[in-house]
Amino acid sequence: MEIYWKRNLYMLWLGLFFNHMAYTLSVPFFPIFLQNDLGLRSGLELWAGISISISFLISGLCAPFWGSLADSYGRKPMLIRSGVGLALAHFANFFVYDLFSFLLVRIFQGVMAGFSPASIALVGTNTPEKHVGYALGVISTSTAAGGIIGPLAGGVLSQWLGLRECFIASGVITLISALIVLVGVKEVHERQVGVRSSVIQDLKHAAGNPQLMRLFGLTLLISTSVLILEPLLTLYVVQIGGSLDKASLSSGIVFSAVGVATVIMGPRWGIIGGRIGYEKILFVGLIGGAIGNLLQLGVHNLIGFGILRFSYGLFFAAVYPALNALIVKHVASDFRGRAVSLNQSASQFGIVAGPLLGGILGGWIGIQFVFLTTGAALLGAALAMKMKSSKQAQRKLAG
């Protein structure tokens, strides 16, 4: 473990970077693809939300199964399985010409997902304890970095070649991520002996850990808050002055702003959390995310909106490293892979709920008020967490 952890961290960073870059190369522009290529004219917000959500619903259902296999056979095989499967799904999208086929491909993509949780679990189990916080902070920046390049590259490619060609590019890049893992990652894995636990048993085990269950609940809320805007941002960019012809490029820049901020602050939050405690930086991240969303309610021009999204990202970058580190902290080492996968299920269900809620609320009350709802939810979570911490501190003093 001491020998390979840094190499694994760098290789997994690259793998996750390319994997998420491939995802964000095309997914943020689903509303435009549905409208221009598949001919959808009504209910655009709702169908954009469904097309994003359905993949994550299936992924959430499958995550505990893949996590159990990872604990038995290793995370590296799961990474390669996911990388190849996701690449096939991206390629398949190129040949889609109707909504039903598109949704079927999205379901297959959900079955093949799991690259990110397997990477986090491998880092958590193959990194010396004293370096776990730093490593998780670094690995969290990989998806953010991919989220910077992906939307920008997708915006440029879609203007130059078309959205269908973006799917081919996504497939090729995802295969590269699988190849990096195959060649570069050296996993130290102790295969479990005996009967493998079922998903129900894993859930019962997790339910006996109140701190872990609270973290799962926070993950659900946070994922919902992030993805509630996924089907709406491209449309909102047009509303506040972006050109319809260049909507994919403009929204790509806006999507990338949060990624740039996360790359800048992600590792720093990981280091700070190791010094002052991950609960504290999680609180800071939630408050920053809440305020950032509420402020976006009053911004009505593209440049100001981009700047505000960047500022929001600087604080919200604290959230995921803190959550991952706290999950690793609160479970035994032989349950970490399954705990991370259960947390991924919570995240996936939030990702399912987010786009659906965004699609419904965006078409009903308006996109601006979605920012209000999201900000209020994050603020409530931060205050609830603070009150819980204060009660625990009082109990310790009383005891």
Tab-separated table of C-alpha atoms in Angstrom:
chain	number	residue	atom	x	y	z
A	1	MET	CA	0.000	0.000	0.000
A	2	GLU	CA	2.800	2.413	0.948
A	3	ILE	CA	4.507	1.693	-2.380
A	4	TYR	CA	1.585	2.133	-4.752
A	5	TRP	CA	-0.782	4.678	-3.215
A	6	LYS	CA	0.666	7.772	-4.906
A	7	ARG	CA	0.885	6.079	-8.284
A	8	ASN	CA	-2.674	4.837	-7.937
A	9	LEU	CA	-3.847	8.307	-6.947
A	10	TYR	CA	-2.301	9.892	-10.048
A	11	MET	CA	-3.553	7.162	-12.401
A	12	LEU	CA	-7.070	7.199	-10.930
A	13	TRP	CA	-7.081	10.995	-11.126
A	14	LEU	CA	-6.366	10.753	-14.853
A	15	GLY	CA	-8.900	7.963	-15.344
A	16	LEU	CA	-11.672	9.853	-13.544
A	17	PHE	CA	-10.726	13.052	-15.353
A	18	PHE	CA	-11.186	11.448	-18.775
A	19	ASN	CA	-14.281	9.527	-17.657
A	20	HIS	CA	-16.058	12.640	-16.395
A	21	MET	CA	-14.812	14.719	-19.303
A	22	ALA	CA	-16.458	12.202	-21.636
A	23	TYR	CA	-19.704	12.403	-19.673
A	24	THR	CA	-19.869	16.205	-19.597
A	25	LEU	CA	-18.879	16.413	-23.256
A	26	SER	CA	-22.428	15.531	-24.247
A	27	VAL	CA	-24.852	15.228	-21.298
A	28	PRO	CA	-25.257	18.972	-20.518
A	29	PHE	CA	-26.562	19.463	-24.050
A	30	PHE	CA	-29.308	16.826	-23.942
A	31	PRO	CA	-32.060	19.491	-24.157
A	32	ILE	CA	-30.603	20.739	-27.449
A	33	PHE	CA	-30.149	17.169	-28.740
A	34	LEU	CA	-33.728	16.281	-27.868
A	35	GLN	CA	-35.037	19.389	-29.595
A	36	ASN	CA	-32.822	19.561	-32.689
A	37	ASP	CA	-31.929	15.923	-33.434
A	38	LEU	CA	-34.868	13.955	-32.021
A	39	GLY	CA	-37.512	16.540	-32.960
A	40	LEU	CA	-39.004	16.989	-29.487
A	41	ARG	CA	-41.116	20.144	-29.323
A	42	SER	CA	-43.214	19.919	-26.131
A	43	GLY	CA	-42.276	19.109	-22.535
A	44	LEU	CA	-38.606	19.713	-23.273
A	45	GLU	CA	-37.625	20.454	-19.657
A	46	LEU	CA	-39.401	17.337	-18.380
A	47	TRP	CA	-37.980	14.936	-20.979
A	48	ALA	CA	-34.495	16.371	-20.507
A	49	GLY	CA	-34.860	15.657	-16.789
A	50	ILE	CA	-36.151	12.120	-17.417
A	51	SER	CA	-33.356	11.298	-19.865
A	52	ILE	CA	-30.760	12.273	-17.268
A	53	SER	CA	-32.567	10.753	-14.284
A	54	ILE	CA	-33.332	7.323	-15.714
A	55	SER	CA	-29.661	6.437	-16.108
A	56	PHE	CA	-28.900	7.379	-12.526
A	57	LEU	CA	-31.935	5.502	-11.211
A	58	ILE	CA	-30.626	2.279	-12.739
A	59	SER	CA	-27.103	3.103	-11.578
A	60	GLY	CA	-28.320	3.614	-8.017
A	61	LEU	CA	-30.087	0.250	-8.044
A	62	CYS	CA	-26.981	-1.496	-9.380
A	63	ALA	CA	-24.365	0.267	-7.213
A	64	PRO	CA	-24.622	-2.022	-4.125
A	65	PHE	CA	-24.270	-5.093	-6.359
A	66	TRP	CA	-21.146	-3.719	-8.039
A	67	GLY	CA	-19.802	-2.616	-4.636
A	68	SER	CA	-20.244	-6.119	-3.228
A	69	LEU	CA	-18.400	-7.600	-6.216
A	70	ALA	CA	-15.652	-4.997	-5.761
A	71	ASP	CA	-15.140	-6.033	-2.132
A	72	SER	CA	-14.805	-9.652	-3.264
A	73	TYR	CA	-12.802	-9.328	-6.491
A	74	GLY	CA	-11.229	-5.881	-6.320
A	75	ARG	CA	-12.068	-2.377	-7.498
A	76	LYS	CA	-9.807	-2.445	-10.540
A	77	PRO	CA	-11.925	-5.030	-12.440
A	78	MET	CA	-15.010	-2.928	-11.682
A	79	LEU	CA	-13.311	0.171	-13.077
A	80	ILE	CA	-12.423	-1.583	-16.321
A	81	ARG	CA	-15.927	-3.085	-16.596
A	82	SER	CA	-17.506	0.330	-16.116
A	83	GLY	CA	-15.150	2.133	-18.501
A	84	VAL	CA	-15.749	-0.281	-21.388
A	85	GLY	CA	-19.514	-0.425	-20.763
A	86	LEU	CA	-19.908	3.345	-20.619
A	87	ALA	CA	-17.904	3.728	-23.821
A	88	LEU	CA	-20.304	1.352	-25.605
A	89	ALA	CA	-23.250	3.393	-24.312
A	90	HIS	CA	-21.753	6.627	-25.651
A	91	PHE	CA	-21.162	5.029	-29.062
A	92	ALA	CA	-24.738	3.721	-29.115
A	93	ASN	CA	-26.128	7.251	-28.681
A	94	PHE	CA	-24.698	8.162	-32.076
A	95	PHE	CA	-27.198	5.791	-33.735
A	96	VAL	CA	-30.278	7.010	-31.820
A	97	TYR	CA	-33.033	8.766	-33.795
A	98	ASP	CA	-36.068	8.527	-31.504
A	99	LEU	CA	-36.843	9.215	-27.861
A	100	PHE	CA	-37.587	5.569	-26.937
A	101	SER	CA	-34.216	4.301	-28.230
A	102	PHE	CA	-32.458	7.162	-26.499
A	103	LEU	CA	-34.019	6.194	-23.151
A	104	LEU	CA	-33.022	2.537	-23.671
A	105	VAL	CA	-29.399	3.554	-24.181
A	106	ARG	CA	-29.577	5.684	-21.046
A	107	ILE	CA	-30.807	2.635	-19.094
A	108	PHE	CA	-27.857	0.586	-20.370
A	109	GLN	CA	-25.544	3.425	-19.382
A	110	GLY	CA	-26.950	3.255	-15.846
A	111	VAL	CA	-26.230	-0.481	-15.628
A	112	MET	CA	-22.617	0.081	-16.697
A	113	ALA	CA	-21.970	3.039	-14.355
A	114	GLY	CA	-19.784	2.848	-11.261
A	115	PHE	CA	-16.420	4.253	-12.342
A	116	SER	CA	-16.429	7.037	-9.764
A	117	PRO	CA	-17.407	5.031	-6.624
A	118	ALA	CA	-14.939	2.270	-7.505
A	119	SER	CA	-12.182	4.891	-7.840
A	120	ILE	CA	-13.046	6.493	-4.490
A	121	ALA	CA	-13.232	3.101	-2.782
A	122	LEU	CA	-9.871	2.060	-4.227
A	123	VAL	CA	-8.278	5.275	-2.998
A	124	GLY	CA	-9.903	4.846	0.429
A	125	THR	CA	-8.703	1.258	0.846
A	126	ASN	CA	-5.266	1.521	-0.801
A	127	THR	CA	-4.076	4.747	0.824
A	128	PRO	CA	-2.342	4.875	4.232
A	129	GLU	CA	-4.702	6.242	6.890
A	130	LYS	CA	-2.703	9.430	7.465
A	131	HIS	CA	-2.971	10.369	3.771
A	132	VAL	CA	-6.632	9.476	3.156
A	133	GLY	CA	-7.986	13.020	3.611
A	134	TYR	CA	-5.433	14.480	1.224
A	135	ALA	CA	-5.966	11.714	-1.345
A	136	LEU	CA	-9.758	12.076	-1.313
A	137	GLY	CA	-9.415	15.847	-1.669
A	138	VAL	CA	-7.172	15.370	-4.697
A	139	ILE	CA	-9.359	12.722	-6.322
A	140	SER	CA	-12.401	14.962	-5.960
A	141	THR	CA	-10.753	17.487	-8.278
A	142	SER	CA	-10.515	14.973	-11.128
A	143	THR	CA	-14.241	15.002	-11.893
A	144	ALA	CA	-14.248	18.773	-11.493
A	145	ALA	CA	-11.368	19.115	-13.949
A	146	GLY	CA	-13.161	16.824	-16.380
A	147	GLY	CA	-16.230	18.974	-15.821
A	148	ILE	CA	-14.240	21.997	-16.961
A	149	ILE	CA	-12.896	20.563	-20.191
A	150	GLY	CA	-15.922	18.435	-21.086
A	151	PRO	CA	-18.577	21.147	-21.475
A	152	LEU	CA	-16.133	23.480	-23.219
A	153	ALA	CA	-14.979	20.780	-25.640
A	154	GLY	CA	-18.566	19.642	-26.129
A	155	GLY	CA	-19.694	23.179	-26.830
A	156	VAL	CA	-16.966	23.648	-29.439
A	157	LEU	CA	-17.427	20.203	-31.028
A	158	SER	CA	-21.195	20.553	-31.218
A	159	GLN	CA	-20.806	23.872	-33.037
A	160	TRP	CA	-18.163	22.436	-35.353
A	161	LEU	CA	-19.270	18.848	-36.024
A	162	GLY	CA	-22.670	18.385	-34.370
A	163	LEU	CA	-23.973	16.824	-31.164
A	164	ARG	CA	-23.939	13.257	-32.526
A	165	GLU	CA	-20.208	13.444	-33.083
A	166	CYS	CA	-19.828	14.445	-29.419
A	167	PHE	CA	-21.096	10.962	-28.482
A	168	ILE	CA	-18.331	9.327	-30.544
A	169	ALA	CA	-15.751	11.542	-28.847
A	170	SER	CA	-17.217	10.609	-25.448
A	171	GLY	CA	-16.879	6.896	-26.249
A	172	VAL	CA	-13.253	7.172	-27.320
A	173	ILE	CA	-12.298	9.220	-24.258
A	174	THR	CA	-14.058	6.768	-21.915
A	175	LEU	CA	-12.067	3.888	-23.432
A	176	ILE	CA	-8.908	5.868	-22.690
A	177	SER	CA	-9.953	6.098	-19.025
A	178	ALA	CA	-10.369	2.301	-18.864
A	179	LEU	CA	-6.968	1.797	-20.509
A	180	ILE	CA	-5.289	4.087	-17.964
A	181	VAL	CA	-6.685	1.975	-15.129
A	182	LEU	CA	-5.735	-1.295	-16.830
A	183	VAL	CA	-2.121	-0.253	-17.349
A	184	GLY	CA	-1.441	2.160	-14.509
A	185	VAL	CA	-3.284	1.027	-11.354
A	186	LYS	CA	-1.774	-1.535	-8.974
A	187	GLU	CA	-4.387	-2.621	-6.455
A	188	VAL	CA	-3.534	-4.332	-3.182
A	189	HIS	CA	-6.650	-6.408	-2.601
A	190	GLU	CA	-7.387	-9.074	-0.040
A	191	ARG	CA	-10.111	-11.250	-1.470
A	192	GLN	CA	-12.951	-11.942	0.914
A	193	VAL	CA	-13.556	-15.559	1.837
A	194	GLY	CA	-16.861	-17.146	2.706
A	195	VAL	CA	-20.328	-16.073	1.689
A	196	ARG	CA	-20.601	-12.578	0.214
A	197	SER	CA	-23.068	-10.362	2.069
A	198	SER	CA	-26.279	-9.390	0.317
A	199	VAL	CA	-27.383	-5.836	-0.377
A	200	ILE	CA	-30.078	-6.212	2.321
A	201	GLN	CA	-27.434	-7.270	4.845
A	202	ASP	CA	-25.271	-4.306	3.864
A	203	LEU	CA	-28.224	-1.956	4.348
A	204	LYS	CA	-28.947	-3.452	7.779
A	205	HIS	CA	-25.278	-3.069	8.707
A	206	ALA	CA	-25.297	0.572	7.585
A	207	ALA	CA	-28.594	1.239	9.399
A	208	GLY	CA	-26.869	0.338	12.661
A	209	ASN	CA	-24.498	3.280	12.162
A	210	PRO	CA	-26.503	6.522	12.698
A	211	GLN	CA	-23.605	8.753	11.637
A	212	LEU	CA	-23.274	6.862	8.359
A	213	MET	CA	-27.015	7.094	7.693
A	214	ARG	CA	-26.937	10.866	8.240
A	215	LEU	CA	-24.108	11.119	5.723
A	216	PHE	CA	-26.156	9.112	3.216
A	217	GLY	CA	-29.050	11.527	3.765
A	218	LEU	CA	-26.780	14.518	3.169
A	219	THR	CA	-25.422	12.922	0.007
A	220	LEU	CA	-28.978	12.444	-1.257
A	221	LEU	CA	-29.839	16.091	-0.618
A	222	ILE	CA	-26.606	17.465	-2.055
A	223	SER	CA	-26.809	15.403	-5.237
A	224	THR	CA	-30.393	16.532	-5.720
A	225	SER	CA	-29.373	20.165	-5.265
A	226	VAL	CA	-26.587	19.907	-7.837
A	227	LEU	CA	-28.479	17.951	-10.505
A	228	ILE	CA	-31.745	19.863	-10.173
A	229	LEU	CA	-30.173	22.430	-12.506
A	230	GLU	CA	-28.717	19.954	-15.014
A	231	PRO	CA	-31.641	20.049	-17.481
A	232	LEU	CA	-32.210	23.768	-16.940
A	233	LEU	CA	-28.889	25.616	-17.171
A	234	THR	CA	-28.635	25.510	-20.954
A	235	LEU	CA	-32.194	26.823	-21.226
A	236	TYR	CA	-31.544	29.450	-18.529
A	237	VAL	CA	-28.449	30.701	-20.337
A	238	VAL	CA	-30.671	31.488	-23.332
A	239	GLN	CA	-33.203	33.230	-21.075
A	240	ILE	CA	-30.625	35.624	-19.594
A	241	GLY	CA	-29.191	36.699	-22.911
A	242	GLY	CA	-27.236	33.829	-24.415
A	243	SER	CA	-27.566	33.230	-28.158
A	244	LEU	CA	-29.739	30.245	-29.109
A	245	ASP	CA	-27.262	29.309	-31.864
A	246	LYS	CA	-24.375	29.281	-29.390
A	247	ALA	CA	-26.288	28.024	-26.352
A	248	SER	CA	-24.197	24.861	-26.015
A	249	LEU	CA	-20.936	26.846	-25.977
A	250	SER	CA	-22.233	29.495	-23.557
A	251	SER	CA	-23.689	26.917	-21.177
A	252	GLY	CA	-20.481	24.894	-21.467
A	253	ILE	CA	-18.550	27.891	-20.138
A	254	VAL	CA	-21.030	28.285	-17.263
A	255	PHE	CA	-20.826	24.567	-16.406
A	256	SER	CA	-17.040	24.809	-16.465
A	257	ALA	CA	-16.919	27.703	-13.987
A	258	VAL	CA	-17.881	25.428	-11.094
A	259	GLY	CA	-15.301	22.867	-12.215
A	260	VAL	CA	-12.501	25.447	-12.271
A	261	ALA	CA	-13.390	26.515	-8.743
A	262	THR	CA	-13.433	22.904	-7.532
A	263	VAL	CA	-9.993	22.179	-9.009
A	264	ILE	CA	-8.616	25.244	-7.244
A	265	MET	CA	-10.140	24.533	-3.830
A	266	GLY	CA	-10.806	20.752	-3.699
A	267	PRO	CA	-7.331	19.645	-2.508
A	268	ARG	CA	-7.086	22.623	-0.144
A	269	TRP	CA	-10.379	21.720	1.521
A	270	GLY	CA	-9.099	18.156	1.902
A	271	ILE	CA	-5.968	19.370	3.678
A	272	ILE	CA	-7.901	21.854	5.836
A	273	GLY	CA	-10.365	19.121	6.781
A	274	GLY	CA	-7.513	16.907	7.944
A	275	ARG	CA	-6.421	19.708	10.280
A	276	ILE	CA	-9.661	21.126	11.678
A	277	GLY	CA	-12.126	18.289	11.077
A	278	TYR	CA	-14.252	17.332	8.099
A	279	GLU	CA	-17.495	18.207	9.883
A	280	LYS	CA	-16.434	21.853	9.972
A	281	ILE	CA	-15.522	22.126	6.298
A	282	LEU	CA	-18.722	20.274	5.368
A	283	PHE	CA	-20.682	22.981	7.216
A	284	VAL	CA	-18.729	25.709	5.397
A	285	GLY	CA	-19.402	24.035	2.046
A	286	LEU	CA	-23.136	23.743	2.704
A	287	ILE	CA	-23.431	27.380	3.802
A	288	GLY	CA	-21.428	28.543	0.790
A	289	GLY	CA	-23.565	26.446	-1.551
A	290	ALA	CA	-26.765	27.795	-0.009
A	291	ILE	CA	-25.727	31.442	-0.275
A	292	GLY	CA	-24.399	30.904	-3.811
A	293	ASN	CA	-27.723	29.481	-4.978
A	294	LEU	CA	-29.762	32.206	-3.311
A	295	LEU	CA	-27.633	34.954	-4.877
A	296	GLN	CA	-28.108	33.441	-8.330
A	297	LEU	CA	-31.788	34.286	-8.004
A	298	GLY	CA	-31.003	37.955	-8.597
A	299	VAL	CA	-28.482	37.723	-11.450
A	300	HIS	CA	-29.883	38.295	-14.932
A	301	ASN	CA	-26.833	38.605	-17.186
A	302	LEU	CA	-24.517	35.918	-18.516
A	303	ILE	CA	-21.194	37.278	-17.219
A	304	GLY	CA	-22.481	37.903	-13.705
A	305	PHE	CA	-24.090	34.480	-13.644
A	306	GLY	CA	-20.805	32.826	-14.648
A	307	ILE	CA	-18.862	34.719	-11.962
A	308	LEU	CA	-21.400	33.768	-9.323
A	309	ARG	CA	-21.307	30.092	-10.349
A	310	PHE	CA	-17.523	30.184	-9.968
A	311	SER	CA	-17.787	31.735	-6.476
A	312	TYR	CA	-20.367	29.131	-5.479
A	313	GLY	CA	-17.975	26.402	-6.648
A	314	LEU	CA	-15.124	27.675	-4.450
A	315	PHE	CA	-17.133	26.911	-1.314
A	316	PHE	CA	-19.134	23.937	-2.546
A	317	ALA	CA	-15.839	22.205	-3.418
A	318	ALA	CA	-15.557	21.411	0.316
A	319	VAL	CA	-18.635	19.197	0.358
A	320	TYR	CA	-17.674	16.032	-1.501
A	321	PRO	CA	-14.154	15.562	-0.050
A	322	ALA	CA	-15.642	16.014	3.431
A	323	LEU	CA	-18.441	13.517	2.823
A	324	ASN	CA	-16.074	10.907	1.376
A	325	ALA	CA	-13.572	11.336	4.210
A	326	LEU	CA	-16.301	11.089	6.867
A	327	ILE	CA	-17.654	7.881	5.333
A	328	VAL	CA	-14.171	6.340	5.339
A	329	LYS	CA	-13.735	7.525	8.929
A	330	HIS	CA	-16.988	6.095	10.287
A	331	VAL	CA	-16.808	2.541	8.873
A	332	ALA	CA	-14.490	-0.427	9.305
A	333	SER	CA	-11.958	-0.989	6.506
A	334	ASP	CA	-13.626	-4.226	5.316
A	335	PHE	CA	-16.933	-2.376	4.811
A	336	ARG	CA	-15.560	0.720	3.069
A	337	GLY	CA	-16.192	-0.471	-0.473
A	338	ARG	CA	-19.801	-1.330	0.320
A	339	ALA	CA	-20.287	1.889	2.310
A	340	VAL	CA	-18.996	3.975	-0.600
A	341	SER	CA	-21.288	2.066	-2.974
A	342	LEU	CA	-24.299	2.582	-0.702
A	343	ASN	CA	-23.396	6.249	-0.565
A	344	GLN	CA	-23.182	6.222	-4.343
A	345	SER	CA	-26.698	4.786	-4.404
A	346	ALA	CA	-27.865	7.681	-2.247
A	347	SER	CA	-26.076	10.044	-4.620
A	348	GLN	CA	-27.627	8.375	-7.649
A	349	PHE	CA	-31.133	8.621	-6.215
A	350	GLY	CA	-30.481	12.320	-5.617
A	351	ILE	CA	-29.307	12.599	-9.182
A	352	VAL	CA	-32.525	10.867	-10.246
A	353	ALA	CA	-34.710	13.208	-8.201
A	354	GLY	CA	-32.775	16.355	-9.141
A	355	PRO	CA	-33.312	16.501	-12.915
A	356	LEU	CA	-36.920	15.349	-12.541
A	357	LEU	CA	-37.649	18.032	-9.951
A	358	GLY	CA	-35.768	20.573	-12.031
A	359	GLY	CA	-37.721	19.684	-15.151
A	360	ILE	CA	-41.056	19.875	-13.320
A	361	LEU	CA	-40.309	23.009	-11.269
A	362	GLY	CA	-38.559	24.797	-14.140
A	363	GLY	CA	-41.627	24.434	-16.345
A	364	TRP	CA	-44.048	25.232	-13.505
A	365	ILE	CA	-42.668	28.054	-11.329
A	366	GLY	CA	-39.723	29.176	-13.452
A	367	ILE	CA	-36.013	28.375	-13.404
A	368	GLN	CA	-35.097	31.283	-11.110
A	369	PHE	CA	-37.201	29.913	-8.276
A	370	VAL	CA	-35.389	26.579	-8.537
A	371	PHE	CA	-32.333	28.451	-7.234
A	372	LEU	CA	-34.408	29.645	-4.266
A	373	THR	CA	-35.604	26.122	-3.452
A	374	THR	CA	-32.086	24.676	-3.704
A	375	GLY	CA	-30.509	27.399	-1.580
A	376	ALA	CA	-33.135	27.008	1.142
A	377	ALA	CA	-32.632	23.214	1.241
A	378	LEU	CA	-28.840	23.505	1.596
A	379	LEU	CA	-29.203	26.186	4.270
A	380	GLY	CA	-31.605	23.959	6.208
A	381	ALA	CA	-29.169	21.028	5.991
A	382	ALA	CA	-26.282	23.175	7.265
A	383	LEU	CA	-28.305	24.465	10.223
A	384	ALA	CA	-29.585	20.977	11.083
A	385	MET	CA	-26.023	19.659	11.039
A	386	LYS	CA	-24.840	22.501	13.271
A	387	MET	CA	-27.631	21.861	15.777
A	388	LYS	CA	-26.783	18.140	15.846
A	389	SER	CA	-23.102	18.896	16.488
A	390	SER	CA	-24.009	21.314	19.297
A	391	LYS	CA	-26.242	18.699	20.971
A	392	GLN	CA	-23.494	16.080	20.756
A	393	ALA	CA	-20.994	18.518	22.296
A	394	GLN	CA	-23.409	19.282	25.140
A	395	ARG	CA	-23.897	15.572	25.819
A	396	LYS	CA	-20.136	15.040	26.015
A	397	LEU	CA	-19.802	17.913	28.492
A	398	ALA	CA	-22.715	16.601	30.551
A	399	GLY	CA	-21.250	13.087	30.509
